[in-house]
Amino acid sequence: MTVVVATAIEHPTLLIVAGFLAGVLGGLVGIGGGILAVPALVYAAGLSQREAIATSLAAIVPMSIAGTIRQRRYGNVRLAEGLWLGVLGIVGAAVGATLADVLPDRVLRIGFGLLMLVIAAQLLSGVRRERRAAATDASPTAG
């Protein structure tokens, strides 16, 4: 096992902005920081897709702790459900890390991109459903 202590960051400002935005978005809408962190680590730090995925996993831990502490103060954390997700996520992460280690970098990059497209499509579909429901509720025949 090789441990890399430091890496030459090609675009440090981009990496700083991405790290900050990953934290903001994680706390704001609960997304994993990997959505921003992985591409930033690939393009700003010059890491391979595999290295970016692994590094982003390490970055998620402190972001998750900070966000969870704040959200718990607001009374928004459902601890039992979160712990179940976490325990099952440990198993899934082990399986995913094993797959990431054997899949080619290009396959990982394409898979990541496809996942982002699916997430975007689902988010947009939910917005359209909400608009239709609001329009139905506001119509004179809806009551």
XYZ file of C-alpha atoms in Angstrom:
143
model
C 0.000 0.000 0.000
C 1.390 3.382 -1.019
C 0.549 6.457 1.023
C 0.710 9.774 -0.803
C 1.554 12.563 1.636
C 1.136 15.530 -0.692
C 0.049 16.162 -4.233
C 0.670 19.086 -6.538
C -2.596 20.994 -6.739
C -2.977 22.390 -10.231
C -5.818 24.801 -9.406
C -5.892 25.429 -5.625
C -8.567 28.130 -5.808
C -10.959 25.759 -7.559
C -10.303 23.126 -4.923
C -10.910 25.613 -2.085
C -14.175 26.830 -3.632
C -15.330 23.262 -4.320
C -14.562 22.203 -0.757
C -16.488 25.143 0.678
C -19.444 24.604 -1.674
C -19.483 20.870 -0.939
C -19.839 21.700 2.749
C -22.538 24.315 2.109
C -24.538 22.013 -0.163
C -24.112 19.094 2.209
C -25.505 21.133 5.085
C -28.168 22.828 2.971
C -29.673 19.964 0.986
C -27.966 16.872 2.393
C -26.071 15.899 -0.722
C -22.822 14.100 -0.363
C -19.868 16.356 -0.966
C -18.668 13.939 -3.617
C -20.863 15.599 -6.224
C -18.499 18.561 -6.168
C -15.449 17.084 -4.503
C -14.801 14.265 -6.970
C -14.721 16.451 -10.103
C -12.722 19.123 -8.235
C -10.149 16.573 -7.108
C -9.860 15.211 -10.655
C -9.550 18.574 -12.398
C -8.025 20.815 -9.728
C -5.732 18.384 -7.954
C -5.011 16.115 -10.904
C -6.088 12.933 -9.118
C -7.382 9.901 -10.981
C -11.099 9.166 -10.697
C -10.322 6.323 -8.269
C -8.110 8.558 -6.074
C -10.708 11.335 -6.129
C -13.460 8.958 -5.009
C -11.338 7.610 -2.154
C -10.171 11.083 -1.093
C -13.705 12.464 -1.153
C -14.773 9.665 1.210
C -12.217 10.913 3.731
C -13.461 14.494 3.301
C -17.086 13.503 3.904
C -16.398 12.432 7.503
C -15.622 15.892 8.970
C -18.301 17.564 6.811
C -20.898 15.046 7.959
C -19.977 15.466 11.605
C -20.202 19.269 11.424
C -23.497 19.195 9.527
C -25.011 16.568 11.820
C -24.097 18.504 14.966
C -25.716 21.667 13.613
C -28.817 19.888 12.299
C -29.208 17.991 15.583
C -29.261 21.331 17.437
C -32.195 22.291 15.225
C -33.935 19.008 16.062
C -33.816 17.726 12.492
C -31.762 14.537 12.919
C -33.607 11.226 13.086
C -30.825 9.311 14.785
C -32.214 5.759 14.450
C -32.761 6.099 10.706
C -29.375 7.771 10.276
C -27.617 4.993 12.168
C -29.343 2.322 10.057
C -28.280 4.123 6.899
C -24.763 4.429 8.276
C -24.433 0.764 9.222
C -25.776 -0.390 5.871
C -23.642 2.248 4.181
C -20.519 0.706 5.715
C -21.301 -2.575 3.981
C -22.126 -0.792 0.727
C -18.966 1.318 0.917
C -16.834 -1.807 1.307
C -18.475 -3.358 -1.761
C -18.190 -0.097 -3.714
C -14.530 0.394 -2.782
C -13.753 -3.141 -3.925
C -15.478 -2.485 -7.256
C -13.759 0.901 -7.642
C -10.407 -0.780 -7.162
C -10.931 -3.203 -10.053
C -12.879 -1.058 -12.544
C -10.985 1.077 -15.055
C -10.830 4.812 -14.317
C -12.821 5.587 -17.470
C -15.683 3.316 -16.357
C -15.739 5.040 -12.947
C -15.861 8.477 -14.599
C -18.691 7.464 -16.946
C -20.615 5.851 -14.089
C -20.223 8.981 -11.966
C -21.472 11.152 -14.830
C -24.470 8.895 -15.452
C -25.353 8.963 -11.764
C -25.311 12.776 -11.816
C -27.645 12.767 -14.842
C -30.092 10.396 -13.113
C -30.081 12.538 -9.964
C -30.644 15.706 -12.017
C -33.535 14.085 -13.910
C -35.192 12.965 -10.671
C -34.816 16.411 -9.107
C -36.332 18.088 -12.162
C -39.141 15.531 -12.284
C -39.976 16.301 -8.638
C -40.082 20.031 -9.372
C -42.493 19.441 -12.268
C -44.733 17.272 -10.048
C -44.764 19.971 -7.362
C -45.717 22.645 -9.932
C -48.552 20.498 -11.295
C -49.819 19.809 -7.769
C -49.658 23.519 -6.878
C -51.504 24.445 -10.079
C -54.191 21.840 -9.347
C -54.575 23.099 -5.777
C -54.892 26.703 -6.999
C -57.519 25.968 -9.674
C -61.119 26.994 -8.914
C -62.375 23.420 -9.392
C -59.918 22.011 -6.846
C -61.974 22.575 -3.769
